[in-house]
Amino acid sequence: MIRNVLGSVLALAGAAAAVLSPFRDWYDGRLGRHYRVDELFTGITAGRPGPLGSILVAFLFAALLAVVGVVLRSRLLVAAAGVLVLGFTVLWMVRQGESVGSLTVAGDGSGLGWGVAGAAAGGVLLLLGAAVMSGRRGAGRRSVHEGHDRPYAAPGSENPDTWPPTQEPGPSVQTSTLPEPEPELYTGPDPVERHRPVPGRAPGSAPGTGSAPDADGRPQG
């Protein structure tokens, strides 16, 4: 998110610099919008272009391409706008150098002007903005992770043995409508053992009231 915002700011600043550059001096006090687009391919002349034939139109198209790229978060469109601006600027410098013999920079404004510097800076800013932007790939990865974070749906009654979702074998789900039997809560001695008769004692007699058997096994008394 931060990279997209920073890249968008750089791209918009570069587009603004590129659009404003033709309104400043490019060489010997001549404005950039006074150069024809076709002169970049045929050679620089002294003629003035019409409204739609100026180099300004090419820079306006590059700025529009950059704005669309920022809205769509497309690094490719922003980079294409930067290449277009830098390409036209470098091509102009080549043709201007062929026209006058050499390019000079003078303090009195007789050489290269600030318009060329603004166009070159705008192209560089556009390329930097495209490099900083993260594009739409971050949103795609986030949606994939969100899809993995969603809980699995519980299986239906027709497949009771398919839980957990790893398809590993697990305990069967009880399908009976009857409640499960509860374990016995009594923890004392077994009632069967308690009522079993003791040898040598008459049934129903209290403990300790019987007499010990004699040598023949018959009870005494």
PDB file of C-alpha atoms in Angstrom:
ATOM      1  CA  MET A   1       0.000   0.000   0.000  1.00  0.00           C
ATOM      2  CA  ILE A   2       2.755   2.481   0.948  1.00  0.00           C
ATOM      3  CA  ARG A   3       4.775   1.576  -2.132  1.00  0.00           C
ATOM      4  CA  ASN A   4       1.781   2.185  -4.394  1.00  0.00           C
ATOM      5  CA  VAL A   5       1.144   5.596  -2.816  1.00  0.00           C
ATOM      6  CA  LEU A   6       4.784   6.667  -3.066  1.00  0.00           C
ATOM      7  CA  GLY A   7       5.088   5.383  -6.626  1.00  0.00           C
ATOM      8  CA  SER A   8       1.890   7.172  -7.618  1.00  0.00           C
ATOM      9  CA  VAL A   9       3.186  10.478  -6.203  1.00  0.00           C
ATOM     10  CA  LEU A  10       6.452  10.139  -8.132  1.00  0.00           C
ATOM     11  CA  ALA A  11       4.611   9.214 -11.334  1.00  0.00           C
ATOM     12  CA  LEU A  12       2.182  12.138 -11.088  1.00  0.00           C
ATOM     13  CA  ALA A  13       5.041  14.554 -10.350  1.00  0.00           C
ATOM     14  CA  GLY A  14       6.907  13.254 -13.390  1.00  0.00           C
ATOM     15  CA  ALA A  15       3.840  13.610 -15.594  1.00  0.00           C
ATOM     16  CA  ALA A  16       3.325  17.200 -14.417  1.00  0.00           C
ATOM     17  CA  ALA A  17       6.984  18.063 -15.077  1.00  0.00           C
ATOM     18  CA  ALA A  18       6.787  16.574 -18.560  1.00  0.00           C
ATOM     19  CA  VAL A  19       3.632  18.544 -19.462  1.00  0.00           C
ATOM     20  CA  LEU A  20       5.036  21.825 -18.142  1.00  0.00           C
ATOM     21  CA  SER A  21       8.406  21.473 -19.851  1.00  0.00           C
ATOM     22  CA  PRO A  22       7.230  22.504 -23.380  1.00  0.00           C
ATOM     23  CA  PHE A  23       6.124  25.874 -21.957  1.00  0.00           C
ATOM     24  CA  ARG A  24       9.722  26.714 -21.003  1.00  0.00           C
ATOM     25  CA  ASP A  25      12.823  27.450 -23.076  1.00  0.00           C
ATOM     26  CA  TRP A  26      14.469  24.480 -24.701  1.00  0.00           C
ATOM     27  CA  TYR A  27      17.244  26.045 -26.793  1.00  0.00           C
ATOM     28  CA  ASP A  28      18.243  29.650 -27.497  1.00  0.00           C
ATOM     29  CA  GLY A  29      15.022  30.963 -25.944  1.00  0.00           C
ATOM     30  CA  ARG A  30      12.773  28.817 -28.141  1.00  0.00           C
ATOM     31  CA  LEU A  31       9.904  27.164 -26.262  1.00  0.00           C
ATOM     32  CA  GLY A  32       9.460  23.429 -26.425  1.00  0.00           C
ATOM     33  CA  ARG A  33       5.933  23.735 -27.838  1.00  0.00           C
ATOM     34  CA  HIS A  34       7.388  25.529 -30.845  1.00  0.00           C
ATOM     35  CA  TYR A  35       8.969  22.310 -32.092  1.00  0.00           C
ATOM     36  CA  ARG A  36       7.015  19.990 -34.341  1.00  0.00           C
ATOM     37  CA  VAL A  37       6.767  16.295 -33.536  1.00  0.00           C
ATOM     38  CA  ASP A  38       7.807  15.268 -37.051  1.00  0.00           C
ATOM     39  CA  GLU A  39      10.945  17.403 -36.717  1.00  0.00           C
ATOM     40  CA  LEU A  40      12.254  14.856 -34.239  1.00  0.00           C
ATOM     41  CA  PHE A  41      12.482  12.401 -37.151  1.00  0.00           C
ATOM     42  CA  THR A  42      13.225  14.677 -40.117  1.00  0.00           C
ATOM     43  CA  GLY A  43      15.322  17.470 -38.611  1.00  0.00           C
ATOM     44  CA  ILE A  44      14.841  20.748 -36.753  1.00  0.00           C
ATOM     45  CA  THR A  45      13.509  23.686 -38.759  1.00  0.00           C
ATOM     46  CA  ALA A  46      12.568  27.259 -37.931  1.00  0.00           C
ATOM     47  CA  GLY A  47       8.848  26.718 -38.587  1.00  0.00           C
ATOM     48  CA  ARG A  48       6.173  26.933 -35.925  1.00  0.00           C
ATOM     49  CA  PRO A  49       3.841  23.930 -35.506  1.00  0.00           C
ATOM     50  CA  GLY A  50       0.073  23.971 -35.282  1.00  0.00           C
ATOM     51  CA  PRO A  51      -1.909  23.190 -32.099  1.00  0.00           C
ATOM     52  CA  LEU A  52      -1.913  19.436 -32.763  1.00  0.00           C
ATOM     53  CA  GLY A  53       1.552  19.123 -34.267  1.00  0.00           C
ATOM     54  CA  SER A  54       3.594  20.325 -31.311  1.00  0.00           C
ATOM     55  CA  ILE A  55       5.791  18.168 -29.116  1.00  0.00           C
ATOM     56  CA  LEU A  56       3.398  19.165 -26.344  1.00  0.00           C
ATOM     57  CA  VAL A  57       0.834  16.701 -27.742  1.00  0.00           C
ATOM     58  CA  ALA A  58       3.251  13.802 -27.287  1.00  0.00           C
ATOM     59  CA  PHE A  59       3.928  14.808 -23.691  1.00  0.00           C
ATOM     60  CA  LEU A  60       0.200  15.192 -22.997  1.00  0.00           C
ATOM     61  CA  PHE A  61      -0.341  11.653 -24.265  1.00  0.00           C
ATOM     62  CA  ALA A  62       2.458  10.379 -22.020  1.00  0.00           C
ATOM     63  CA  ALA A  63       0.932  12.168 -19.019  1.00  0.00           C
ATOM     64  CA  LEU A  64      -2.483  10.653 -19.765  1.00  0.00           C
ATOM     65  CA  LEU A  65      -0.882   7.230 -19.991  1.00  0.00           C
ATOM     66  CA  ALA A  66       0.771   7.781 -16.612  1.00  0.00           C
ATOM     67  CA  VAL A  67      -2.500   8.858 -14.966  1.00  0.00           C
ATOM     68  CA  VAL A  68      -4.282   5.761 -16.281  1.00  0.00           C
ATOM     69  CA  GLY A  69      -1.415   3.625 -14.994  1.00  0.00           C
ATOM     70  CA  VAL A  70      -1.686   5.191 -11.540  1.00  0.00           C
ATOM     71  CA  VAL A  71      -5.447   4.629 -11.401  1.00  0.00           C
ATOM     72  CA  LEU A  72      -5.104   1.010 -12.504  1.00  0.00           C
ATOM     73  CA  ARG A  73      -1.909   0.532 -10.456  1.00  0.00           C
ATOM     74  CA  SER A  74      -0.207  -0.662 -13.622  1.00  0.00           C
ATOM     75  CA  ARG A  75       3.570  -0.426 -13.509  1.00  0.00           C
ATOM     76  CA  LEU A  76       3.755  -1.197 -17.215  1.00  0.00           C
ATOM     77  CA  LEU A  77       1.726   1.864 -18.254  1.00  0.00           C
ATOM     78  CA  VAL A  78       3.664   4.199 -15.967  1.00  0.00           C
ATOM     79  CA  ALA A  79       6.971   2.848 -17.238  1.00  0.00           C
ATOM     80  CA  ALA A  80       5.779   3.221 -20.847  1.00  0.00           C
ATOM     81  CA  ALA A  81       4.969   6.886 -20.171  1.00  0.00           C
ATOM     82  CA  GLY A  82       8.454   7.447 -18.749  1.00  0.00           C
ATOM     83  CA  VAL A  83      10.122   5.783 -21.727  1.00  0.00           C
ATOM     84  CA  LEU A  84       8.022   7.908 -24.099  1.00  0.00           C
ATOM     85  CA  VAL A  85       9.009  11.181 -22.414  1.00  0.00           C
ATOM     86  CA  LEU A  86      12.686  10.294 -22.211  1.00  0.00           C
ATOM     87  CA  GLY A  87      12.679   8.975 -25.761  1.00  0.00           C
ATOM     88  CA  PHE A  88      11.260  12.186 -27.217  1.00  0.00           C
ATOM     89  CA  THR A  89      13.661  14.288 -25.141  1.00  0.00           C
ATOM     90  CA  VAL A  90      16.750  12.342 -26.211  1.00  0.00           C
ATOM     91  CA  LEU A  91      15.585  12.308 -29.829  1.00  0.00           C
ATOM     92  CA  TRP A  92      15.116  16.063 -29.738  1.00  0.00           C
ATOM     93  CA  MET A  93      18.626  16.531 -28.342  1.00  0.00           C
ATOM     94  CA  VAL A  94      20.051  14.434 -31.186  1.00  0.00           C
ATOM     95  CA  ARG A  95      18.214  16.425 -33.869  1.00  0.00           C
ATOM     96  CA  GLN A  96      19.019  19.757 -32.246  1.00  0.00           C
ATOM     97  CA  GLY A  97      22.681  18.836 -32.038  1.00  0.00           C
ATOM     98  CA  GLU A  98      22.666  17.916 -35.730  1.00  0.00           C
ATOM     99  CA  SER A  99      21.011  21.255 -36.538  1.00  0.00           C
ATOM    100  CA  VAL A 100      23.426  23.559 -34.675  1.00  0.00           C
ATOM    101  CA  GLY A 101      26.514  21.382 -34.722  1.00  0.00           C
ATOM    102  CA  SER A 102      26.786  20.943 -30.933  1.00  0.00           C
ATOM    103  CA  LEU A 103      24.726  21.454 -27.809  1.00  0.00           C
ATOM    104  CA  THR A 104      25.908  24.042 -25.304  1.00  0.00           C
ATOM    105  CA  VAL A 105      24.823  25.188 -21.877  1.00  0.00           C
ATOM    106  CA  ALA A 106      25.223  28.923 -21.239  1.00  0.00           C
ATOM    107  CA  GLY A 107      24.193  31.111 -18.364  1.00  0.00           C
ATOM    108  CA  ASP A 108      22.648  33.761 -20.644  1.00  0.00           C
ATOM    109  CA  GLY A 109      20.025  31.324 -21.986  1.00  0.00           C
ATOM    110  CA  SER A 110      21.634  30.875 -25.372  1.00  0.00           C
ATOM    111  CA  GLY A 111      22.088  27.122 -24.957  1.00  0.00           C
ATOM    112  CA  LEU A 112      19.993  24.364 -23.470  1.00  0.00           C
ATOM    113  CA  GLY A 113      17.165  25.734 -21.370  1.00  0.00           C
ATOM    114  CA  TRP A 114      15.296  24.531 -18.310  1.00  0.00           C
ATOM    115  CA  GLY A 115      12.565  23.006 -20.437  1.00  0.00           C
ATOM    116  CA  VAL A 116      14.857  20.164 -21.523  1.00  0.00           C
ATOM    117  CA  ALA A 117      15.891  19.550 -17.910  1.00  0.00           C
ATOM    118  CA  GLY A 118      12.236  19.471 -16.856  1.00  0.00           C
ATOM    119  CA  ALA A 119      11.357  16.946 -19.577  1.00  0.00           C
ATOM    120  CA  ALA A 120      14.294  14.699 -18.650  1.00  0.00           C
ATOM    121  CA  ALA A 121      13.455  14.935 -14.940  1.00  0.00           C
ATOM    122  CA  GLY A 122       9.817  14.093 -15.675  1.00  0.00           C
ATOM    123  CA  GLY A 123      10.806  10.948 -17.569  1.00  0.00           C
ATOM    124  CA  VAL A 124      13.138   9.831 -14.774  1.00  0.00           C
ATOM    125  CA  LEU A 125      10.436  10.402 -12.153  1.00  0.00           C
ATOM    126  CA  LEU A 126       7.990   8.327 -14.168  1.00  0.00           C
ATOM    127  CA  LEU A 127      10.433   5.434 -14.336  1.00  0.00           C
ATOM    128  CA  LEU A 128      11.160   5.724 -10.610  1.00  0.00           C
ATOM    129  CA  GLY A 129       7.445   5.710  -9.866  1.00  0.00           C
ATOM    130  CA  ALA A 130       6.988   2.541 -11.918  1.00  0.00           C
ATOM    131  CA  ALA A 131       9.893   0.897 -10.089  1.00  0.00           C
ATOM    132  CA  VAL A 132       8.578   1.833  -6.624  1.00  0.00           C
ATOM    133  CA  MET A 133       4.977   0.782  -7.244  1.00  0.00           C
ATOM    134  CA  SER A 134       4.099  -2.757  -6.197  1.00  0.00           C
ATOM    135  CA  GLY A 135       1.217  -3.035  -8.658  1.00  0.00           C
ATOM    136  CA  ARG A 136      -1.793  -5.297  -8.141  1.00  0.00           C
ATOM    137  CA  ARG A 137       0.114  -8.461  -7.234  1.00  0.00           C
ATOM    138  CA  GLY A 138      -0.140  -7.695  -3.542  1.00  0.00           C
ATOM    139  CA  ALA A 139      -3.939  -7.748  -3.709  1.00  0.00           C
ATOM    140  CA  GLY A 140      -3.897 -11.121  -5.505  1.00  0.00           C
ATOM    141  CA  ARG A 141      -1.705 -12.758  -2.864  1.00  0.00           C
ATOM    142  CA  ARG A 142      -3.851 -11.345  -0.102  1.00  0.00           C
ATOM    143  CA  SER A 143      -7.016 -12.823  -1.590  1.00  0.00           C
ATOM    144  CA  VAL A 144      -5.323 -16.221  -1.877  1.00  0.00           C
ATOM    145  CA  HIS A 145      -4.253 -16.123   1.773  1.00  0.00           C
ATOM    146  CA  GLU A 146      -7.727 -15.064   2.838  1.00  0.00           C
ATOM    147  CA  GLY A 147      -9.146 -18.028   0.954  1.00  0.00           C
ATOM    148  CA  HIS A 148      -6.793 -20.397   2.811  1.00  0.00           C
ATOM    149  CA  ASP A 149      -7.763 -18.860   6.152  1.00  0.00           C
ATOM    150  CA  ARG A 150     -11.434 -19.671   5.701  1.00  0.00           C
ATOM    151  CA  PRO A 151     -12.641 -22.534   7.943  1.00  0.00           C
ATOM    152  CA  TYR A 152     -13.589 -25.823   6.343  1.00  0.00           C
ATOM    153  CA  ALA A 153     -17.250 -26.664   6.192  1.00  0.00           C
ATOM    154  CA  ALA A 154     -18.435 -29.553   8.324  1.00  0.00           C
ATOM    155  CA  PRO A 155     -19.298 -32.725   6.352  1.00  0.00           C
ATOM    156  CA  GLY A 156     -22.873 -33.685   5.764  1.00  0.00           C
ATOM    157  CA  SER A 157     -24.710 -36.640   7.264  1.00  0.00           C
ATOM    158  CA  GLU A 158     -24.129 -38.696   4.125  1.00  0.00           C
ATOM    159  CA  ASN A 159     -20.359 -38.737   4.749  1.00  0.00           C
ATOM    160  CA  PRO A 160     -19.898 -38.933   8.528  1.00  0.00           C
ATOM    161  CA  ASP A 161     -16.327 -40.275   8.336  1.00  0.00           C
ATOM    162  CA  THR A 162     -14.732 -37.484   6.287  1.00  0.00           C
ATOM    163  CA  TRP A 163     -13.796 -35.238   9.199  1.00  0.00           C
ATOM    164  CA  PRO A 164     -11.147 -33.825   9.712  1.00  0.00           C
ATOM    165  CA  PRO A 165     -10.743 -32.228   6.258  1.00  0.00           C
ATOM    166  CA  THR A 166      -7.343 -33.876   5.745  1.00  0.00           C
ATOM    167  CA  GLN A 167      -9.236 -36.999   4.648  1.00  0.00           C
ATOM    168  CA  GLU A 168      -7.427 -39.002   7.323  1.00  0.00           C
ATOM    169  CA  PRO A 169      -9.413 -41.795   8.988  1.00  0.00           C
ATOM    170  CA  GLY A 170     -11.166 -40.651  12.098  1.00  0.00           C
ATOM    171  CA  PRO A 171     -13.866 -41.781  14.512  1.00  0.00           C
ATOM    172  CA  SER A 172     -17.301 -42.341  13.129  1.00  0.00           C
ATOM    173  CA  VAL A 173     -20.022 -39.886  13.906  1.00  0.00           C
ATOM    174  CA  GLN A 174     -22.892 -41.309  15.943  1.00  0.00           C
ATOM    175  CA  THR A 175     -25.985 -41.378  13.789  1.00  0.00           C
ATOM    176  CA  SER A 176     -28.384 -42.901  16.353  1.00  0.00           C
ATOM    177  CA  THR A 177     -31.111 -40.700  17.769  1.00  0.00           C
ATOM    178  CA  LEU A 178     -30.896 -42.398  21.187  1.00  0.00           C
ATOM    179  CA  PRO A 179     -28.670 -40.876  23.869  1.00  0.00           C
ATOM    180  CA  GLU A 180     -25.378 -42.538  24.616  1.00  0.00           C
ATOM    181  CA  PRO A 181     -25.384 -44.842  27.694  1.00  0.00           C
ATOM    182  CA  GLU A 182     -23.943 -43.190  30.762  1.00  0.00           C
ATOM    183  CA  PRO A 183     -21.387 -45.079  32.888  1.00  0.00           C
ATOM    184  CA  GLU A 184     -22.302 -46.347  36.387  1.00  0.00           C
ATOM    185  CA  LEU A 185     -21.547 -43.783  39.045  1.00  0.00           C
ATOM    186  CA  TYR A 186     -21.513 -46.343  41.954  1.00  0.00           C
ATOM    187  CA  THR A 187     -17.973 -46.965  43.144  1.00  0.00           C
ATOM    188  CA  GLY A 188     -18.593 -49.207  46.212  1.00  0.00           C
ATOM    189  CA  PRO A 189     -18.089 -53.000  46.483  1.00  0.00           C
ATOM    190  CA  ASP A 190     -19.861 -55.304  44.135  1.00  0.00           C
ATOM    191  CA  PRO A 191     -23.381 -56.071  45.521  1.00  0.00           C
ATOM    192  CA  VAL A 192     -22.964 -59.700  44.407  1.00  0.00           C
ATOM    193  CA  GLU A 193     -19.862 -60.076  46.552  1.00  0.00           C
ATOM    194  CA  ARG A 194     -21.639 -58.435  49.477  1.00  0.00           C
ATOM    195  CA  HIS A 195     -24.543 -60.953  49.474  1.00  0.00           C
ATOM    196  CA  ARG A 196     -22.385 -64.088  48.862  1.00  0.00           C
ATOM    197  CA  PRO A 197     -22.628 -66.429  51.974  1.00  0.00           C
ATOM    198  CA  VAL A 198     -19.510 -66.896  54.078  1.00  0.00           C
ATOM    199  CA  PRO A 199     -18.487 -70.512  54.706  1.00  0.00           C
ATOM    200  CA  GLY A 200     -19.231 -71.626  58.314  1.00  0.00           C
ATOM    201  CA  ARG A 201     -21.887 -68.978  58.896  1.00  0.00           C
ATOM    202  CA  ALA A 202     -25.585 -69.527  58.626  1.00  0.00           C
ATOM    203  CA  PRO A 203     -27.384 -67.341  56.142  1.00  0.00           C
ATOM    204  CA  GLY A 204     -28.951 -64.321  57.820  1.00  0.00           C
ATOM    205  CA  SER A 205     -26.773 -64.520  60.918  1.00  0.00           C
ATOM    206  CA  ALA A 206     -24.854 -61.491  61.999  1.00  0.00           C
ATOM    207  CA  PRO A 207     -21.131 -61.448  61.460  1.00  0.00           C
ATOM    208  CA  GLY A 208     -19.233 -63.015  64.409  1.00  0.00           C
ATOM    209  CA  THR A 209     -22.172 -65.108  65.771  1.00  0.00           C
ATOM    210  CA  GLY A 210     -21.302 -68.408  64.166  1.00  0.00           C
ATOM    211  CA  SER A 211     -19.032 -71.053  65.776  1.00  0.00           C
ATOM    212  CA  ALA A 212     -15.922 -72.429  64.256  1.00  0.00           C
ATOM    213  CA  PRO A 213     -16.187 -75.955  62.775  1.00  0.00           C
ATOM    214  CA  ASP A 214     -14.630 -78.887  64.636  1.00  0.00           C
ATOM    215  CA  ALA A 215     -12.086 -81.308  63.322  1.00  0.00           C
ATOM    216  CA  ASP A 216     -14.788 -83.145  61.303  1.00  0.00           C
ATOM    217  CA  GLY A 217     -16.001 -79.909  59.630  1.00  0.00           C
ATOM    218  CA  ARG A 218     -19.218 -79.676  61.663  1.00  0.00           C
ATOM    219  CA  PRO A 219     -20.012 -76.446  63.405  1.00  0.00           C
ATOM    220  CA  GLN A 220     -19.791 -76.475  67.158  1.00  0.00           C
ATOM    221  CA  GLY A 221     -22.700 -75.526  69.440  1.00  0.00           C
TER     222      GLY A 221
END
